[in-house]
Amino acid sequence: MKYGIAVFPSKKLQDIANSYRKRYDIKYSMIPPHLTLKDPFDINEGELEEMVEEIRNTAKECQPFKLHVYKYSSFYPVTNTLYMKVSENKELLELQEKLDQGPLQKKREHPFIPHITIGQEMNYDELSDVFGRLKLESIEHEEMVDRFSLLYQLDNGAWTVHETFLLGNDA
Amino acid sequence: MKYGIAVFPSKKLQDIANSYRKRYDIKYSMIPPHLTLKDPFDINEGELEEMVEEIRNTAKECQPFKLHVYKYSSFYPVTNTLYMKVSENKELLELQEKLDQGPLQKKREHPFIPHITIGQEMNYDELSDVFGRLKLESIEHEEMVDRFSLLYQLDNGAWTVHETFLLGNDA
């Protein structure tokens, strides 16, 4: 089964992201707006419990982090993706790194660039046009993130949350 | 903000439900297939933490339950809804009742009939046609459910998971 790990930001930020995703993100209906912490990966049913235990421990060891969105950006020409750029900070990077260690280890295909996708697989003309307009708009948003989610993918491509993990929660 | 409480069954059952929902459920893209434990309700941001604490306590007090789907059924003529009928059992009913108590108290608009929707707001002819065919098909599925989710609704009508709760988990 295919799993992934992501942060769902506040409703406010998700609603802003969706106002763009509705038009420009072909995966709009597959998953709510999110910041990916770990790209999709395959694991067998038998490995699930060990992995979840590891993620629970990671969550306890890591701390809530500030999610600061400060501009729109694009991965073009690598991919025709538009996104909200998220500031790096110690807590976020530590969480992301720990989710790539131990039983969760996996070679990353590309460096971690924290972001919230608002458009993907756009044709060049549309990407260029929308990105040109977004560069003129400012966005400045800060919030604290105290949780993240492990999700799995259904046959239709949509994602269901398996479990949420509270950061720094040693209850 | 609008919240709701639901169980997401196994991927296997979700995939079966989606094979119908894709064609017959207008809310197909808003949320993965689920069993509703508590219908959508409004709470203020300030009440969230107390409510979540209450739900955490409820989850600890309740036990995992057997989810047994045994036939297709319909709410017609009350609503033009098709669903997979889920057996009642002590653990499921206890969980559902506790989620309607204390700070979570709310008059139910209709009695609790555990089900997984596979079609809704269908026109009569289609409902009648599909239900006629489904009555000839058998479904028999059992699984253990050890968690449920609190979700909130975005402006576009889609639902995001706020937190998952493990049943009988006194860790």
Short mmCIF file of C-alpha atoms in Angstrom, two decimals:
data_model
loop_
_atom_site.label_atom_id
_atom_site.label_comp_id
_atom_site.label_asym_id
_atom_site.label_seq_id
_atom_site.Cartn_x
_atom_site.Cartn_y
_atom_site.Cartn_z
CA MET A 1 0.00 0.00 0.00
CA LYS A 2 1.13 3.54 -0.67
CA TYR A 3 1.59 5.86 2.29
CA GLY A 4 2.60 9.50 2.67
CA ILE A 5 3.15 11.96 5.53
CA ALA A 6 1.81 15.51 5.43
CA VAL A 7 0.78 18.52 7.46
CA PHE A 8 -2.67 20.01 6.97
CA PRO A 9 -2.38 23.72 7.81
CA SER A 10 -5.19 25.81 9.30
CA LYS A 11 -8.56 25.99 7.56
CA LYS A 12 -7.75 29.59 6.64
CA LEU A 13 -4.62 28.63 4.71
CA GLN A 14 -6.30 25.58 3.16
CA ASP A 15 -9.14 27.78 1.90
CA ILE A 16 -6.66 30.21 0.30
CA ALA A 17 -4.76 27.33 -1.32
CA ASN A 18 -8.00 25.77 -2.59
CA SER A 19 -9.03 29.01 -4.29
CA TYR A 20 -6.09 28.35 -6.66
CA ARG A 21 -6.08 24.55 -6.56
CA LYS A 22 -9.66 24.41 -7.78
CA ARG A 23 -8.50 25.78 -11.12
CA TYR A 24 -4.85 24.74 -11.35
CA ASP A 25 -4.28 21.54 -9.37
CA ILE A 26 -5.32 18.29 -11.05
CA LYS A 27 -5.14 16.62 -7.61
CA TYR A 28 -7.56 19.12 -6.08
CA SER A 29 -10.15 16.48 -5.19
CA MET A 30 -7.64 13.82 -4.09
CA ILE A 31 -6.41 15.43 -0.86
CA PRO A 32 -6.89 18.70 1.05
CA PRO A 33 -4.15 21.37 0.79
CA HIS A 34 -1.02 20.18 2.59
CA LEU A 35 2.70 20.45 3.20
CA THR A 36 4.32 17.13 2.29
CA LEU A 37 6.79 15.87 4.91
CA LYS A 38 7.46 12.54 3.23
CA ASP A 39 6.77 11.69 -0.39
CA PRO A 40 4.60 8.65 -1.20
CA PHE A 41 6.28 5.33 -0.41
CA ASP A 42 5.23 1.68 -0.46
CA ILE A 43 5.09 -0.55 2.57
CA ASN A 44 3.57 -3.95 3.23
CA GLU A 45 0.69 -4.40 5.62
CA GLY A 46 3.00 -6.35 7.94
CA GLU A 47 5.38 -3.40 8.30
CA LEU A 48 2.67 -0.90 9.21
CA GLU A 49 2.63 -1.27 12.97
CA GLU A 50 6.41 -0.94 13.33
CA MET A 51 6.41 2.13 11.13
CA VAL A 52 3.55 3.75 13.05
CA GLU A 53 5.37 3.13 16.35
CA GLU A 54 8.46 4.79 14.89
CA ILE A 55 6.43 7.80 13.74
CA ARG A 56 4.77 8.08 17.17
CA ASN A 57 8.22 8.21 18.78
CA THR A 58 9.40 10.78 16.26
CA ALA A 59 6.36 12.95 16.97
CA LYS A 60 7.06 12.86 20.70
CA GLU A 61 10.71 13.82 20.18
CA CYS A 62 9.97 16.71 17.84
CA GLN A 63 8.43 20.06 18.69
CA PRO A 64 5.58 22.10 17.20
CA PHE A 65 6.93 24.38 14.47
CA LYS A 66 6.13 27.72 12.92
CA LEU A 67 4.63 27.50 9.46
CA HIS A 68 5.50 30.75 7.70
CA VAL A 69 4.28 31.26 4.14
CA TYR A 70 5.92 34.28 2.57
CA LYS A 71 5.67 34.08 -1.21
CA TYR A 72 4.42 32.20 -4.24
CA SER A 73 6.98 30.24 -6.21
CA SER A 74 7.35 27.61 -8.94
CA PHE A 75 9.37 24.45 -9.56
CA TYR A 76 9.47 25.24 -13.27
CA PRO A 77 11.30 23.96 -15.36
CA VAL A 78 11.71 20.80 -13.21
CA THR A 79 7.93 20.44 -12.91
CA ASN A 80 5.08 22.75 -13.87
CA THR A 81 4.10 23.29 -10.26
CA LEU A 82 3.05 26.45 -8.43
CA TYR A 83 3.28 26.62 -4.67
CA MET A 84 3.28 28.72 -1.52
CA LYS A 85 6.83 28.82 -0.24
CA VAL A 86 7.25 27.85 3.43
CA SER A 87 10.23 29.10 5.49
CA GLU A 88 12.67 26.51 6.72
CA ASN A 89 13.27 26.40 10.44
CA LYS A 90 15.01 24.11 12.89
CA GLU A 91 11.93 22.31 14.18
CA LEU A 92 10.47 21.65 10.73
CA LEU A 93 13.76 20.38 9.31
CA GLU A 94 14.38 18.18 12.33
CA LEU A 95 10.95 16.58 11.96
CA GLN A 96 11.42 16.03 8.23
CA GLU A 97 14.88 14.50 8.74
CA LYS A 98 13.71 12.14 11.46
CA LEU A 99 10.91 10.94 9.18
CA ASP A 100 13.63 9.80 6.76
CA GLN A 101 15.61 7.79 9.30
CA GLY A 102 15.62 4.24 10.68
CA PRO A 103 12.77 2.06 9.39
CA LEU A 104 11.53 5.08 7.48
CA GLN A 105 14.78 5.51 5.60
CA LYS A 106 14.46 6.10 1.90
CA LYS A 107 16.55 7.94 -0.64
CA ARG A 108 14.90 11.25 -1.40
CA GLU A 109 14.44 11.91 -5.08
CA HIS A 110 14.94 15.64 -4.58
CA PRO A 111 15.95 17.93 -1.72
CA PHE A 112 13.26 18.93 0.80
CA ILE A 113 11.76 22.28 -0.14
CA PRO A 114 8.86 22.94 2.23
CA HIS A 115 5.85 24.11 0.24
CA ILE A 116 2.09 23.96 -0.21
CA THR A 117 1.18 23.13 -3.79
CA ILE A 118 -1.48 25.31 -5.42
CA GLY A 119 -1.08 24.15 -9.03
CA GLN A 120 0.52 21.19 -10.79
CA GLU A 121 0.86 19.63 -14.24
CA MET A 122 -0.14 23.00 -15.67
CA ASN A 123 0.60 23.73 -19.29
CA TYR A 124 3.41 26.20 -19.78
CA ASP A 125 1.30 29.14 -20.95
CA GLU A 126 -1.06 28.92 -17.99
CA LEU A 127 1.77 28.42 -15.51
CA SER A 128 3.59 31.41 -16.90
CA ASP A 129 0.48 33.58 -16.89
CA VAL A 130 -0.67 32.67 -13.36
CA PHE A 131 2.83 32.81 -11.88
CA GLY A 132 3.33 36.24 -13.48
CA ARG A 133 0.24 37.48 -11.67
CA LEU A 134 1.07 35.77 -8.36
CA LYS A 135 4.51 37.38 -8.28
CA LEU A 136 2.73 40.70 -7.97
CA GLU A 137 0.62 39.50 -5.05
CA SER A 138 1.95 39.33 -1.54
CA ILE A 139 1.22 36.63 0.95
CA GLU A 140 2.35 36.68 4.54
CA HIS A 141 0.97 34.09 6.88
CA GLU A 142 2.21 32.52 10.09
CA GLU A 143 0.78 29.81 12.26
CA MET A 144 1.94 27.12 14.69
CA VAL A 145 1.69 23.50 13.58
CA ASP A 146 1.29 20.96 16.38
CA ARG A 147 0.41 17.82 14.40
CA PHE A 148 0.92 15.87 11.20
CA SER A 149 -0.77 12.94 9.49
CA LEU A 150 0.06 9.55 8.00
CA LEU A 151 -2.13 8.90 4.97
CA TYR A 152 -2.69 6.03 2.55
CA GLN A 153 -3.85 6.11 -1.03
CA LEU A 154 -7.05 4.50 -2.30
CA ASP A 155 -7.42 2.88 -5.72
CA ASN A 156 -9.00 6.05 -7.12
CA GLY A 157 -5.91 8.09 -6.18
CA ALA A 158 -7.49 9.85 -3.19
CA TRP A 159 -5.84 9.85 0.24
CA THR A 160 -7.33 8.81 3.60
CA VAL A 161 -5.77 9.73 6.95
CA HIS A 162 -4.61 6.68 8.90
CA GLU A 163 -3.45 8.51 12.00
CA THR A 164 -2.58 11.98 13.28
CA PHE A 165 0.45 12.55 15.50
CA LEU A 166 0.77 15.37 18.02
CA LEU A 167 4.19 17.01 18.14
CA GLY A 168 6.01 17.11 21.46
CA ASN A 169 3.20 15.20 23.06
CA ASP A 170 4.59 12.96 25.77
CA ALA A 171 1.19 12.19 27.28
CA MET B 1 -16.50 25.98 12.09
CA LYS B 2 -18.28 22.80 11.14
CA TYR B 3 -17.00 19.52 12.57
CA GLY B 4 -18.01 15.90 12.18
CA ILE B 5 -16.89 12.52 13.54
CA ALA B 6 -16.46 9.47 11.33
CA VAL B 7 -14.79 6.10 10.91
CA PHE B 8 -12.78 5.40 7.79
CA PRO B 9 -12.96 1.63 7.23
CA SER B 10 -10.19 -0.43 5.60
CA LYS B 11 -8.86 0.51 2.18
CA LYS B 12 -10.57 -2.60 0.81
CA LEU B 13 -14.03 -1.47 1.93
CA GLN B 14 -13.37 2.14 0.89
CA ASP B 15 -12.41 0.97 -2.60
CA ILE B 16 -15.63 -1.06 -2.91
CA ALA B 17 -17.70 1.92 -1.70
CA ASN B 18 -15.91 4.27 -4.10
CA SER B 19 -16.72 2.04 -7.08
CA TYR B 20 -20.36 3.08 -6.48
CA ARG B 21 -19.76 6.55 -5.05
CA LYS B 22 -17.90 7.63 -8.17
CA ARG B 23 -21.15 7.39 -10.11
CA TYR B 24 -23.85 7.91 -7.50
CA ASP B 25 -22.54 10.07 -4.66
CA ILE B 26 -22.39 13.82 -5.29
CA LYS B 27 -20.04 14.10 -2.30
CA TYR B 28 -17.59 11.58 -3.75
CA SER B 29 -14.72 14.07 -3.92
CA MET B 30 -15.48 15.77 -0.58
CA ILE B 31 -14.49 12.96 1.80
CA PRO B 32 -13.34 9.32 1.57
CA PRO B 33 -15.93 6.59 2.23
CA HIS B 34 -16.90 6.58 5.90
CA LEU B 35 -19.30 5.59 8.65
CA THR B 36 -20.62 8.75 10.32
CA LEU B 37 -20.56 8.62 14.12
CA LYS B 38 -21.69 12.21 14.63
CA ASP B 39 -23.41 14.39 12.07
CA PRO B 40 -21.90 17.79 11.20
CA PHE B 41 -22.17 20.32 14.03
CA ASP B 42 -20.89 23.85 14.63
CA ILE B 43 -18.49 24.84 17.35
CA ASN B 44 -16.45 27.94 17.99
CA GLU B 45 -12.67 27.92 17.85
CA GLY B 46 -12.59 28.56 21.60
CA GLU B 47 -14.54 25.39 22.36
CA LEU B 48 -12.32 23.13 20.28
CA GLU B 49 -9.74 22.13 22.88
CA GLU B 50 -12.34 21.16 25.48
CA MET B 51 -14.23 19.13 22.92
CA VAL B 52 -11.08 17.35 21.74
CA GLU B 53 -10.19 16.48 25.34
CA GLU B 54 -13.66 15.04 25.81
CA ILE B 55 -13.34 12.96 22.64
CA ARG B 56 -9.90 11.69 23.73
CA ASN B 57 -11.42 10.51 27.00
CA THR B 58 -14.31 8.87 25.19
CA ALA B 59 -11.90 7.04 22.88
CA LYS B 60 -9.96 5.70 25.84
CA GLU B 61 -13.13 4.49 27.56
CA CYS B 62 -14.53 2.76 24.49
CA GLN B 63 -13.30 -0.41 22.83
CA PRO B 64 -12.47 -1.36 19.25
CA PHE B 65 -15.58 -2.67 17.51
CA LYS B 66 -16.48 -5.09 14.77
CA LEU B 67 -17.62 -3.44 11.56
CA HIS B 68 -19.85 -5.93 9.80
CA VAL B 69 -21.35 -4.96 6.45
CA TYR B 70 -24.03 -7.40 5.39
CA LYS B 71 -26.30 -5.83 2.80
CA TYR B 72 -27.11 -2.84 0.64
CA SER B 73 -30.01 -0.69 1.72
CA SER B 74 -31.71 2.67 1.10
CA PHE B 75 -33.16 5.53 3.12
CA TYR B 76 -35.79 6.13 0.45
CA PRO B 77 -38.33 7.79 0.72
CA VAL B 78 -36.78 9.88 3.55
CA THR B 79 -33.73 10.64 1.40
CA ASN B 80 -32.60 9.25 -1.95
CA THR B 81 -29.56 7.59 -0.38
CA LEU B 82 -28.04 4.17 -0.98
CA TYR B 83 -25.75 2.63 1.62
CA MET B 84 -23.99 -0.43 2.93
CA LYS B 85 -25.78 -1.49 6.09
CA VAL B 86 -23.55 -1.97 9.14
CA SER B 87 -24.58 -4.28 12.02
CA GLU B 88 -25.22 -2.68 15.37
CA ASN B 89 -23.20 -3.99 18.26
CA LYS B 90 -22.57 -3.00 21.87
CA GLU B 91 -19.17 -1.36 21.33
CA LEU B 92 -20.26 0.68 18.32
CA LEU B 93 -23.47 1.90 20.01
CA GLU B 94 -21.62 2.76 23.20
CA LEU B 95 -19.11 4.85 21.27
CA GLN B 96 -21.82 6.63 19.31
CA GLU B 97 -23.83 7.37 22.46
CA LYS B 98 -20.84 8.74 24.34
CA LEU B 99 -20.10 11.05 21.43
CA ASP B 100 -23.53 12.60 22.01
CA GLN B 101 -23.04 13.27 25.71
CA GLY B 102 -21.64 16.06 27.90
CA PRO B 103 -20.09 18.94 25.95
CA LEU B 104 -20.84 16.99 22.78
CA GLN B 105 -24.53 16.83 23.52
CA LYS B 106 -26.82 17.63 20.65
CA LYS B 107 -30.27 16.55 19.67
CA ARG B 108 -30.01 13.98 16.90
CA GLU B 109 -32.20 14.77 13.92
CA HIS B 110 -32.77 11.08 13.25
CA PRO B 111 -31.96 7.80 14.99
CA PHE B 112 -28.46 6.35 14.55
CA ILE B 113 -28.44 3.82 11.74
CA PRO B 114 -24.84 2.75 11.17
CA HIS B 115 -24.08 2.81 7.45
CA ILE B 116 -21.58 3.65 4.74
CA THR B 117 -23.13 5.83 2.05
CA ILE B 118 -22.53 4.79 -1.55
CA GLY B 119 -25.04 7.08 -3.27
CA GLN B 120 -26.96 10.22 -2.33
CA GLU B 121 -29.25 12.86 -3.83
CA MET B 122 -29.94 10.41 -6.64
CA ASN B 123 -32.96 10.92 -8.83
CA TYR B 124 -35.71 8.42 -8.19
CA ASP B 125 -35.33 6.44 -11.39
CA GLU B 126 -31.62 5.90 -10.91
CA LEU B 127 -32.00 5.06 -7.22
CA SER B 128 -34.69 2.57 -8.02
CA ASP B 129 -32.68 0.99 -10.84
CA VAL B 130 -29.40 0.71 -8.92
CA PHE B 131 -31.03 -0.44 -5.70
CA GLY B 132 -32.94 -3.09 -7.64
CA ARG B 133 -29.63 -4.45 -8.93
CA LEU B 134 -27.84 -4.17 -5.58
CA LYS B 135 -30.55 -6.17 -3.84
CA LEU B 136 -29.49 -9.12 -6.01
CA GLU B 137 -25.84 -8.75 -5.02
CA SER B 138 -24.48 -10.06 -1.78
CA ILE B 139 -21.93 -8.32 0.38
CA GLU B 140 -20.44 -9.84 3.49
CA HIS B 141 -17.49 -8.06 5.07
CA GLU B 142 -16.10 -7.97 8.59
CA GLU B 143 -13.23 -6.02 10.05
CA MET B 144 -12.13 -4.59 13.39
CA VAL B 145 -12.16 -0.81 13.79
CA ASP B 146 -9.67 0.59 16.30
CA ARG B 147 -9.86 4.31 15.53
CA PHE B 148 -12.08 7.20 14.44
CA SER B 149 -11.52 10.76 13.25
CA LEU B 150 -12.64 14.29 14.03
CA LEU B 151 -12.92 16.29 10.80
CA TYR B 152 -13.68 19.89 9.87
CA GLN B 153 -15.18 21.27 6.70
CA LEU B 154 -13.41 23.65 4.34
CA ASP B 155 -15.15 26.43 2.40
CA ASN B 156 -15.34 24.22 -0.71
CA GLY B 157 -17.30 21.58 1.23
CA ALA B 158 -14.42 19.10 1.53
CA TRP B 159 -13.40 17.64 4.88
CA THR B 160 -9.94 17.61 6.52
CA VAL B 161 -9.03 15.33 9.44
CA HIS B 162 -8.18 17.28 12.58
CA GLU B 163 -7.26 14.32 14.75
CA THR B 164 -7.56 10.54 14.92
CA PHE B 165 -8.43 8.79 18.18
CA LEU B 166 -7.41 5.23 19.04
CA LEU B 167 -10.09 3.21 20.79
CA GLY B 168 -9.28 1.64 24.14
CA ASN B 169 -5.87 3.24 24.04
CA ASP B 170 -4.81 4.14 27.55
CA ALA B 171 -1.17 4.77 26.59
#
